Structures are given as C-alpha cells and as structure tokens.
Amino acid sequence: MNRLKNRIPRRCASRILISWLILAALARSGWTVEPKIQRIDFVGLQRMSKEKAAEAFGLTPGSALRLEELSKNAQALLNKLAEAGHYFSRIDSIRYSVSADSSQALVCVFVFEGAPVVQGDLSLQGLDSLQQSQLGGRFQSRPGRPLDPGRIQDDLDDALNQLELRGHPFCRFDLHSLNLDSLDENRQALTVNWKAALGPRLRLNEIQIAGNRVTKKNVILRELRLRPGDIYDPRKISRIRSRLTKLGYFQQVEEPQVFWTQGEEGGLLLRVVEGTASRFDGLLGYVPASGSQKGYFTGLLDIALGNLLGTGRALEAHWQKRDQKTQDIKLAYWEPWIAGWPVSAGVSFSQLIQDTVYVQREFGIQFSAPLLENLAIIGQLASVSISPDSIGSYVQGLLRSRTLTASIGVEYDSRDDRINPHHGVYYSTSVQAGRKKNHGPSEVIVLQEAKDLINNKKIFLDLEWYLPTLKRQLIAWSLHGRQMKSSEGTLPLPDQFRLGGARTLRGYREDQFRGAAVAWSNLEWRYLLGRRSRVFLFADGGYFSTQSKDVQHNAFKLGYGLGFRLETGLGMMGVDYGMAQGEGLMNGKVHVGLVNEF
C-alpha cells in the first residue's frame, strides 16, 4: 500500500528567480570571498513565523551566501510549509543585494503560503457499522486538524492490525476517492474515502512443515500451540519462530507463511533447517607449579545427546576432574511433554569423589512447566548422601548423612541463541528446602555434639544480560549467587558451595574457594567474528563467605584476561587466559575447551 501522501495533489509550484547573469558578472569581477548575510527577510508569511522560516530555509545572519544552494534552501522551506498544511505554497522569488566590497548581503524571500489544507472526513467503506465505529474511534486523524499523511497512514496500519487480530490476514484498504473542499477562503479540507477488502476470516485447517529430516512432525506441531480449525491469530503466529528456535534442534526457522485454500479455510507453511542437536564439550586446564607442588592438568567432558530419534528427548553425561584427587560424574535424562501436556521432566544421578576423603551421591527428579511465553516454573526433588572414609570421619569430622530436598523456582529466557547470544536476558531463581539426617559414626556425633536432624535452606540466583552496542559488538554481563542457611553451627565441607575456574572465576583453580555463601559476576566485551565465533576481554569478580567454629572469613577476588571462541571443522574451540588478582602475566591460568556438535 503506497502512502497517502503520494496520492495527494500538491501544486507546490516553486518559481525561484536567480539571476545567473549577475552570478556570471560577479564571477568575472573577481567575487572570490563569499559575502556574509547581514539580514534575511521573508515577505508574504501569515501563519508561519519568520524565525521558523529562517530555520527551515537554512540561512541566518552571519552565514555565508552561496547562490548555488538557494534552490535547496527554497525546497526545504516548501517542505516545512507542507508539514504545516500549506500544500499549495510557493516561492515567487528570492532577491539579494551585495555590498560594494562583497562582504555583506541582504536576502529577501517572497513567499505565497496559500490556504492551509486540513483533515476532512476519513471514511472506511465495506465494513459494518460496528466495525466502522470501533476502528474509527481509534483514529488519531481528526477533522479540522492539519493534514498529516503520515498520521493517516498510521491510522490505516492500526485498522489493518485490528482486522488481522480478528482473523482477517488478507485484508486491505483500497483508495476509493479524494475530495478537496473549500471550508472558507482561508482553509481547504481533504476528505479521504477508503474501501475495505476484508478477505476470509481464516481457519487454519492445515499445517505444512518443510525441512524436518530428523525431527518428527508431531514434535514440531505440539510446540505451535495450535489446533486444527483455530481462527487465525497473528499473536500466536508471531511466537512460533521463537519457540522452535529455542528448542535447539533447528539452525534456521523462517517466518510462518499463511495461505488460503477455499472459502474460509487455509493453513500455515513452516520451513525449517535442522541443525545439530547433540554436542561434545571438552575442556582442558593447566595449573602451573607453585612452590613444591608440581603443575597438573584439569579436565571436563560433557556429552549431550539432544532430540533423540527426532522425539525431543535428551540424554546428558558429564565428567570433570577438578584437581589431582577430585572428580565427579553426572548422568541425566529429559522427557518433554509428559502425557501430551507442555510439562517436561527428567531424572539425574551424580557422584563426587572429593580428595579421596568422601563420596557424595545425588539422585534427583526435575520438572519444568511454562507459565508465560518466556517464563517457566522449575522444581526438583532430590536425595543426597555423604559417605566419608575413616580419614574423613575421624580426622576431618565428616558424618555419614542423607538429605532429602525439594526446590521450586522460576526461569525467564529471552535470548536469541543459547550458544552465542546476541541479545536477550536469562534469569533463574529458586529456593530449596532440605532435611538432613546424620547416621554416624556415633562416636564422632557425640564428640562433635552434632544433631541427628538438621534443616537446611538454599537460595540460587542466575542472571545473564546481552546488550548489543556497536556493529558486531556486544556487552555480556552475568551475576550469580548461592547461599545456604543451616541449623548446624559449622557447615560441613560437602554442603559448601564451590567457586573458581573456567565457569565461575577465571584466573583461579577449579573450585579453589568454598563457602556457605558465594557470588560471582562476569563482564565481557565481545567482538563477533561470525555466527558462532567471537573474541573477548573479560573481568570476573567473586565473593565467598565461610565460617568455622566462631570465626567467619569473607573475601573478594578478581580475575581478568582475554579469550576466543572459534568455529572450526572439529567443533567450537575456546581458549581463555585468566590472571588472578596480584599475579603476574606468566602465572595465569589457561582454560582450553572444545565443543563438537553432531
């Protein structure tokens, strides 16, 4: 639909009289210095002030007089007059005089404003009286106001949007007539009549999907939240692309295309390009020698099998070696859409061997259910057991225990890409309540005067924000917090949170710090090299608080450095070089990672 202003007859004649003979004579006489305007005057203005006219004309006292630019100045003034409703204005002539020494000039612009054109009636034909009343009541164009084609176009766009919300995706307005009437000798009114072509009130009886080689059709259909026969709703259609993209199965999802078949029947066409839903993530770290301690390697392996057999199910396996004597493993399975409802659930098992002193095992059941488009409720039930060896029990005072926990929280995610986001926000917070029972050794329980039953509470907070700045650049900022409150006087080592390493506080060893409360923040400036590649500078800050007996220790640590993520034939390669606060350049920690998608 072309804009209305292209259809309004505008007899804006501009008769600018510039004496080229004088210009040539001045050039021959050696006028090499541009004269400065001493005064500029406008003759014929009735409604527009001379100050606004001078501002639009672009010449003010003291500015240089350039004859070759006078035509541009005149057109700028005519455009300003048209914005004020004077569509029949014209400039009769521009006269100027130059002083004998060519240093100063007087300019006089003769203007004919013409009668202003105001808005007349704006009618929509082809609609019933109720539709005309509802749509017309939303118009910002009012009879008697200065004519503004842009405002009329906005009103028509709003009317089209309202009709589309009522199930008419193919509606349009055709210009029926334009009438210019003289209200009086000083005003004219433009009446615009549009004829509406509503088209069918479309029912989506068919949904076609193209490009899904692995993902089953029913897996895609259930994410659309549409049923056969639903009336077309642009709000639902606009959410489809975002929903399918967040699944992580597709490399590209095109905007849905609406088509009409017959009568009031139609459908949707979805085109997708499947990506790699599974990944292999490897991370290698090296801790340099310090004093008598030799340097050693740390490592991490993550294997995630997503969209198993095209069903949307997921399986994950995790292994990590934190230091020379500590390692942990984790297995998890995720089942989406339980019993046909948009509720997902999973089971998990993890085991941590800490310094060969104790073994921690956890069995968990998780669930997630959507509340709003980007907001979900999350929860977990878990059983955690601690099994120390004799050294852990009798030397470090660790007790055999089992804790039953339940957590509930919310999760918000508006990121455009989960691997390499360009913009968006991720937020998650949850509260966990647990009941712990100590099982022995009995002599250690008596010695430590430990309680048999203990109540625990944990709070989790995660926030990520991605803000685009300049071209191919963005700021990535995150804030994370963990806190545990317990009826125990001194929190045992297995119950404390860990801090440090590639995923929390770079520049420090993996899990170098522990505490009942930890918090860390990561700030990165990123320069995007491609869809998945980037280089960045980072600054990390971390806080931990721990208490032993009656002594509480708090500390804040800083880390900084640089790194890159590079998409290669082997996968996504990542290298971070981080330096801890107070350490030299050669004492930094190197974190090397490789993510292979398949």
mmCIF file of N, CA and C in Angstrom, residues 270-351:
data_model
loop_
_atom_site.group_PDB
_atom_site.id
_atom_site.type_symbol
_atom_site.label_atom_id
_atom_site.label_comp_id
_atom_site.label_asym_id
_atom_site.label_seq_id
_atom_site.Cartn_x
_atom_site.Cartn_y
_atom_site.Cartn_z
ATOM 1 N N LEU A 270 5.486 -23.914 7.317
ATOM 2 C CA LEU A 270 6.681 -23.682 8.127
ATOM 3 C C LEU A 270 7.878 -24.300 7.427
ATOM 4 N N ARG A 271 8.923 -23.506 7.238
ATOM 5 C CA ARG A 271 10.167 -24.006 6.649
ATOM 6 C C ARG A 271 11.265 -23.946 7.709
ATOM 7 N N VAL A 272 11.904 -25.072 7.943
ATOM 8 C CA VAL A 272 12.968 -25.154 8.943
ATOM 9 C C VAL A 272 14.201 -25.786 8.310
ATOM 10 N N VAL A 273 15.339 -25.470 8.890
ATOM 11 C CA VAL A 273 16.602 -26.115 8.524
ATOM 12 C C VAL A 273 17.156 -26.733 9.792
ATOM 13 N N GLU A 274 17.247 -28.051 9.821
ATOM 14 C CA GLU A 274 17.681 -28.728 11.032
ATOM 15 C C GLU A 274 19.167 -28.513 11.270
ATOM 16 N N GLY A 275 19.507 -28.347 12.534
ATOM 17 C CA GLY A 275 20.895 -28.187 12.931
ATOM 18 C C GLY A 275 21.392 -29.418 13.662
ATOM 19 N N THR A 276 22.389 -29.229 14.482
ATOM 20 C CA THR A 276 22.976 -30.310 15.263
ATOM 21 C C THR A 276 22.504 -30.172 16.698
ATOM 22 N N ALA A 277 21.722 -31.139 17.162
ATOM 23 C CA ALA A 277 21.139 -31.062 18.499
ATOM 24 C C ALA A 277 22.018 -31.694 19.558
ATOM 25 N N SER A 278 23.043 -32.428 19.160
ATOM 26 C CA SER A 278 23.931 -33.085 20.118
ATOM 27 C C SER A 278 25.288 -32.402 20.114
ATOM 28 N N ARG A 279 25.998 -32.529 21.233
ATOM 29 C CA ARG A 279 27.292 -31.860 21.321
ATOM 30 C C ARG A 279 28.252 -32.654 22.204
ATOM 31 N N PHE A 280 29.516 -32.435 21.930
ATOM 32 C CA PHE A 280 30.601 -32.965 22.752
ATOM 33 C C PHE A 280 31.428 -31.776 23.208
ATOM 34 N N ASP A 281 31.540 -31.602 24.505
ATOM 35 C CA ASP A 281 32.202 -30.428 25.078
ATOM 36 C C ASP A 281 33.384 -30.893 25.913
ATOM 37 N N GLY A 282 34.572 -30.491 25.489
ATOM 38 C CA GLY A 282 35.776 -30.848 26.232
ATOM 39 C C GLY A 282 36.497 -29.611 26.720
ATOM 40 N N LEU A 283 37.032 -29.682 27.906
ATOM 41 C CA LEU A 283 37.741 -28.547 28.494
ATOM 42 C C LEU A 283 39.002 -29.057 29.163
ATOM 43 N N LEU A 284 40.120 -28.427 28.850
ATOM 44 C CA LEU A 284 41.404 -28.816 29.423
ATOM 45 C C LEU A 284 42.025 -27.608 30.093
ATOM 46 N N GLY A 285 42.429 -27.771 31.324
ATOM 47 C CA GLY A 285 43.071 -26.691 32.062
ATOM 48 C C GLY A 285 44.410 -27.132 32.619
ATOM 49 N N TYR A 286 45.291 -26.181 32.791
ATOM 50 C CA TYR A 286 46.606 -26.489 33.360
ATOM 51 C C TYR A 286 46.882 -25.517 34.491
ATOM 52 N N VAL A 287 47.246 -26.058 35.634
ATOM 53 C CA VAL A 287 47.601 -25.265 36.806
ATOM 54 C C VAL A 287 49.117 -25.298 36.942
ATOM 55 N N PRO A 288 49.801 -24.161 36.820
ATOM 56 C CA PRO A 288 51.268 -24.157 36.894
ATOM 57 C C PRO A 288 51.766 -24.585 38.271
ATOM 58 N N ALA A 289 53.024 -24.980 38.298
ATOM 59 C CA ALA A 289 53.660 -25.374 39.558
ATOM 60 C C ALA A 289 53.717 -24.189 40.508
ATOM 61 N N SER A 290 53.572 -24.486 41.788
ATOM 62 C CA SER A 290 53.629 -23.457 42.819
ATOM 63 C C SER A 290 54.407 -24.007 44.007
ATOM 64 N N GLY A 291 55.591 -23.458 44.232
ATOM 65 C CA GLY A 291 56.424 -23.942 45.335
ATOM 66 C C GLY A 291 56.855 -25.373 45.093
ATOM 67 N N SER A 292 56.578 -26.225 46.065
ATOM 68 C CA SER A 292 56.946 -27.636 45.947
ATOM 69 C C SER A 292 55.915 -28.447 45.176
ATOM 70 N N GLN A 293 54.757 -27.855 44.910
ATOM 71 C CA GLN A 293 53.700 -28.577 44.198
ATOM 72 C C GLN A 293 53.914 -28.494 42.696
ATOM 73 N N LYS A 294 53.879 -29.640 42.048
ATOM 74 C CA LYS A 294 54.060 -29.689 40.615
ATOM 75 C C LYS A 294 52.789 -29.216 39.902
ATOM 76 N N GLY A 295 52.982 -28.773 38.675
ATOM 77 C CA GLY A 295 51.831 -28.402 37.876
ATOM 78 C C GLY A 295 51.022 -29.627 37.483
ATOM 79 N N TYR A 296 49.745 -29.425 37.208
ATOM 80 C CA TYR A 296 48.891 -30.555 36.840
ATOM 81 C C TYR A 296 47.763 -30.067 35.936
ATOM 82 N N PHE A 297 47.141 -31.040 35.262
ATOM 83 C CA PHE A 297 46.053 -30.751 34.344
ATOM 84 C C PHE A 297 44.706 -31.009 35.017
ATOM 85 N N THR A 298 43.735 -30.217 34.626
ATOM 86 C CA THR A 298 42.345 -30.472 34.987
ATOM 87 C C THR A 298 41.556 -30.656 33.694
ATOM 88 N N GLY A 299 40.418 -31.308 33.796
ATOM 89 C CA GLY A 299 39.671 -31.564 32.573
ATOM 90 C C GLY A 299 38.187 -31.687 32.801
ATOM 91 N N LEU A 300 37.437 -31.579 31.699
ATOM 92 C CA LEU A 300 35.980 -31.676 31.744
ATOM 93 C C LEU A 300 35.495 -32.257 30.425
ATOM 94 N N LEU A 301 34.532 -33.165 30.497
ATOM 95 C CA LEU A 301 33.882 -33.726 29.321
ATOM 96 C C LEU A 301 32.374 -33.641 29.515
ATOM 97 N N ASP A 302 31.700 -33.088 28.525
ATOM 98 C CA ASP A 302 30.239 -33.021 28.524
ATOM 99 C C ASP A 302 29.741 -33.621 27.219
ATOM 100 N N ILE A 303 28.884 -34.601 27.311
ATOM 101 C CA ILE A 303 28.256 -35.187 26.132
ATOM 102 C C ILE A 303 26.751 -35.023 26.283
ATOM 103 N N ALA A 304 26.149 -34.346 25.326
ATOM 104 C CA ALA A 304 24.703 -34.111 25.347
ATOM 105 C C ALA A 304 24.103 -34.629 24.047
ATOM 106 N N LEU A 305 23.213 -35.588 24.158
ATOM 107 C CA LEU A 305 22.505 -36.139 23.002
ATOM 108 C C LEU A 305 21.093 -35.567 23.012
ATOM 109 N N GLY A 306 20.866 -34.579 22.156
ATOM 110 C CA GLY A 306 19.573 -33.915 22.119
ATOM 111 C C GLY A 306 18.704 -34.412 20.983
ATOM 112 N N ASN A 307 17.406 -34.272 21.140
ATOM 113 C CA ASN A 307 16.445 -34.665 20.108
ATOM 114 C C ASN A 307 16.662 -36.112 19.666
ATOM 115 N N LEU A 308 16.708 -37.022 20.637
ATOM 116 C CA LEU A 308 16.952 -38.431 20.340
ATOM 117 C C LEU A 308 15.876 -38.984 19.414
ATOM 118 N N LEU A 309 16.318 -39.520 18.257
ATOM 119 C CA LEU A 309 15.420 -40.132 17.269
ATOM 120 C C LEU A 309 14.312 -39.183 16.834
ATOM 121 N N GLY A 310 14.585 -37.872 16.930
ATOM 122 C CA GLY A 310 13.612 -36.878 16.495
ATOM 123 C C GLY A 310 12.444 -36.692 17.420
ATOM 124 N N THR A 311 12.559 -37.144 18.673
ATOM 125 C CA THR A 311 11.440 -37.081 19.619
ATOM 126 C C THR A 311 11.533 -35.917 20.592
ATOM 127 N N GLY A 312 12.664 -35.209 20.624
ATOM 128 C CA GLY A 312 12.840 -34.122 21.580
ATOM 129 C C GLY A 312 13.422 -34.561 22.903
ATOM 130 N N ARG A 313 13.598 -35.862 23.109
ATOM 131 C CA ARG A 313 14.192 -36.347 24.349
ATOM 132 C C ARG A 313 15.684 -36.022 24.365
ATOM 133 N N ALA A 314 16.261 -35.972 25.574
ATOM 134 C CA ALA A 314 17.670 -35.598 25.705
ATOM 135 C C ALA A 314 18.345 -36.476 26.746
ATOM 136 N N LEU A 315 19.629 -36.755 26.506
ATOM 137 C CA LEU A 315 20.453 -37.542 27.418
ATOM 138 C C LEU A 315 21.788 -36.826 27.576
ATOM 139 N N GLU A 316 22.253 -36.665 28.818
ATOM 140 C CA GLU A 316 23.496 -35.950 29.090
ATOM 141 C C GLU A 316 24.408 -36.786 29.981
ATOM 142 N N ALA A 317 25.711 -36.659 29.713
ATOM 143 C CA ALA A 317 26.734 -37.300 30.544
ATOM 144 C C ALA A 317 27.839 -36.284 30.797
ATOM 145 N N HIS A 318 28.300 -36.228 32.039
ATOM 146 C CA HIS A 318 29.284 -35.223 32.451
ATOM 147 C C HIS A 318 30.372 -35.886 33.293
ATOM 148 N N TRP A 319 31.618 -35.533 32.986
ATOM 149 C CA TRP A 319 32.762 -35.971 33.794
ATOM 150 C C TRP A 319 33.700 -34.783 33.967
ATOM 151 N N GLN A 320 34.200 -34.592 35.187
ATOM 152 C CA GLN A 320 35.100 -33.476 35.451
ATOM 153 C C GLN A 320 36.143 -33.873 36.480
ATOM 154 N N LYS A 321 37.379 -33.534 36.169
ATOM 155 C CA LYS A 321 38.493 -33.711 37.110
ATOM 156 C C LYS A 321 38.892 -32.323 37.580
ATOM 157 N N ARG A 322 38.550 -32.011 38.811
ATOM 158 C CA ARG A 322 38.770 -30.672 39.326
ATOM 159 C C ARG A 322 40.223 -30.451 39.722
ATOM 160 N N ASP A 323 40.816 -31.437 40.352
ATOM 161 C CA ASP A 323 42.228 -31.362 40.720
ATOM 162 C C ASP A 323 42.775 -32.781 40.727
ATOM 163 N N GLN A 324 43.934 -32.970 41.360
ATOM 164 C CA GLN A 324 44.599 -34.264 41.290
ATOM 165 C C GLN A 324 43.811 -35.377 41.971
ATOM 166 N N LYS A 325 42.994 -35.060 42.961
ATOM 167 C CA LYS A 325 42.329 -36.095 43.742
ATOM 168 C C LYS A 325 40.809 -35.969 43.758
ATOM 169 N N THR A 326 40.277 -35.127 42.903
ATOM 170 C CA THR A 326 38.834 -34.884 42.924
ATOM 171 C C THR A 326 38.261 -35.043 41.525
ATOM 172 N N GLN A 327 37.161 -35.750 41.432
ATOM 173 C CA GLN A 327 36.465 -35.873 40.162
ATOM 174 C C GLN A 327 34.985 -36.125 40.426
ATOM 175 N N ASP A 328 34.163 -35.769 39.437
ATOM 176 C CA ASP A 328 32.736 -36.018 39.585
ATOM 177 C C ASP A 328 32.135 -36.407 38.249
ATOM 178 N N ILE A 329 31.046 -37.152 38.304
ATOM 179 C CA ILE A 329 30.320 -37.580 37.124
ATOM 180 C C ILE A 329 28.848 -37.258 37.322
ATOM 181 N N LYS A 330 28.131 -37.144 36.188
ATOM 182 C CA LYS A 330 26.698 -36.873 36.246
ATOM 183 C C LYS A 330 26.031 -37.458 35.016
ATOM 184 N N LEU A 331 24.882 -38.089 35.207
ATOM 185 C CA LEU A 331 24.053 -38.609 34.130
ATOM 186 C C LEU A 331 22.654 -38.022 34.287
ATOM 187 N N ALA A 332 22.033 -37.645 33.163
ATOM 188 C CA ALA A 332 20.699 -37.044 33.230
ATOM 189 C C ALA A 332 19.903 -37.413 31.987
ATOM 190 N N TYR A 333 18.606 -37.573 32.161
ATOM 191 C CA TYR A 333 17.689 -37.867 31.056
ATOM 192 C C TYR A 333 16.504 -36.911 31.166
ATOM 193 N N TRP A 334 16.064 -36.386 30.003
ATOM 194 C CA TRP A 334 14.994 -35.385 29.979
ATOM 195 C C TRP A 334 13.902 -35.829 29.017
ATOM 196 N N GLU A 335 12.666 -35.828 29.517
ATOM 197 C CA GLU A 335 11.498 -36.227 28.727
ATOM 198 C C GLU A 335 10.558 -35.029 28.580
ATOM 199 N N PRO A 336 10.357 -34.524 27.335
ATOM 200 C CA PRO A 336 9.457 -33.371 27.149
ATOM 201 C C PRO A 336 8.008 -33.805 26.980
ATOM 202 N N TRP A 337 7.107 -32.908 27.293
ATOM 203 C CA TRP A 337 5.678 -33.079 27.036
ATOM 204 C C TRP A 337 5.168 -34.392 27.630
ATOM 205 N N ILE A 338 5.107 -34.418 28.948
ATOM 206 C CA ILE A 338 4.601 -35.587 29.649
ATOM 207 C C ILE A 338 3.093 -35.716 29.419
ATOM 208 N N ALA A 339 2.665 -36.881 28.936
ATOM 209 C CA ALA A 339 1.242 -37.189 28.719
ATOM 210 C C ALA A 339 0.542 -36.142 27.848
ATOM 211 N N GLY A 340 1.281 -35.565 26.899
ATOM 212 C CA GLY A 340 0.685 -34.597 25.989
ATOM 213 C C GLY A 340 0.532 -33.200 26.544
ATOM 214 N N TRP A 341 1.036 -32.949 27.739
ATOM 215 C CA TRP A 341 0.985 -31.619 28.342
ATOM 216 C C TRP A 341 2.352 -30.946 28.205
ATOM 217 N N PRO A 342 2.383 -29.596 28.140
ATOM 218 C CA PRO A 342 3.674 -28.896 27.991
ATOM 219 C C PRO A 342 4.480 -28.873 29.281
ATOM 220 N N VAL A 343 4.615 -30.038 29.882
ATOM 221 C CA VAL A 343 5.390 -30.200 31.111
ATOM 222 C C VAL A 343 6.515 -31.177 30.821
ATOM 223 N N SER A 344 7.737 -30.782 31.143
ATOM 224 C CA SER A 344 8.898 -31.633 30.920
ATOM 225 C C SER A 344 9.432 -32.118 32.258
ATOM 226 N N ALA A 345 9.983 -33.330 32.252
ATOM 227 C CA ALA A 345 10.515 -33.910 33.483
ATOM 228 C C ALA A 345 11.786 -34.679 33.162
ATOM 229 N N GLY A 346 12.619 -34.842 34.177
ATOM 230 C CA GLY A 346 13.873 -35.552 33.987
ATOM 231 C C GLY A 346 14.332 -36.222 35.260
ATOM 232 N N VAL A 347 15.268 -37.149 35.104
ATOM 233 C CA VAL A 347 15.897 -37.822 36.238
ATOM 234 C C VAL A 347 17.402 -37.654 36.092
ATOM 235 N N SER A 348 18.109 -37.647 37.228
ATOM 236 C CA SER A 348 19.551 -37.431 37.192
ATOM 237 C C SER A 348 20.230 -38.197 38.317
ATOM 238 N N PHE A 349 21.502 -38.492 38.079
ATOM 239 C CA PHE A 349 22.362 -39.104 39.088
ATOM 240 C C PHE A 349 23.728 -38.443 38.995
ATOM 241 N N SER A 350 24.311 -38.107 40.146
ATOM 242 C CA SER A 350 25.654 -37.524 40.161
ATOM 243 C C SER A 350 26.449 -38.111 41.313
ATOM 244 N N GLN A 351 27.768 -38.143 41.109
ATOM 245 C CA GLN A 351 28.672 -38.646 42.145
ATOM 246 C C GLN A 351 29.924 -37.789 42.166
#
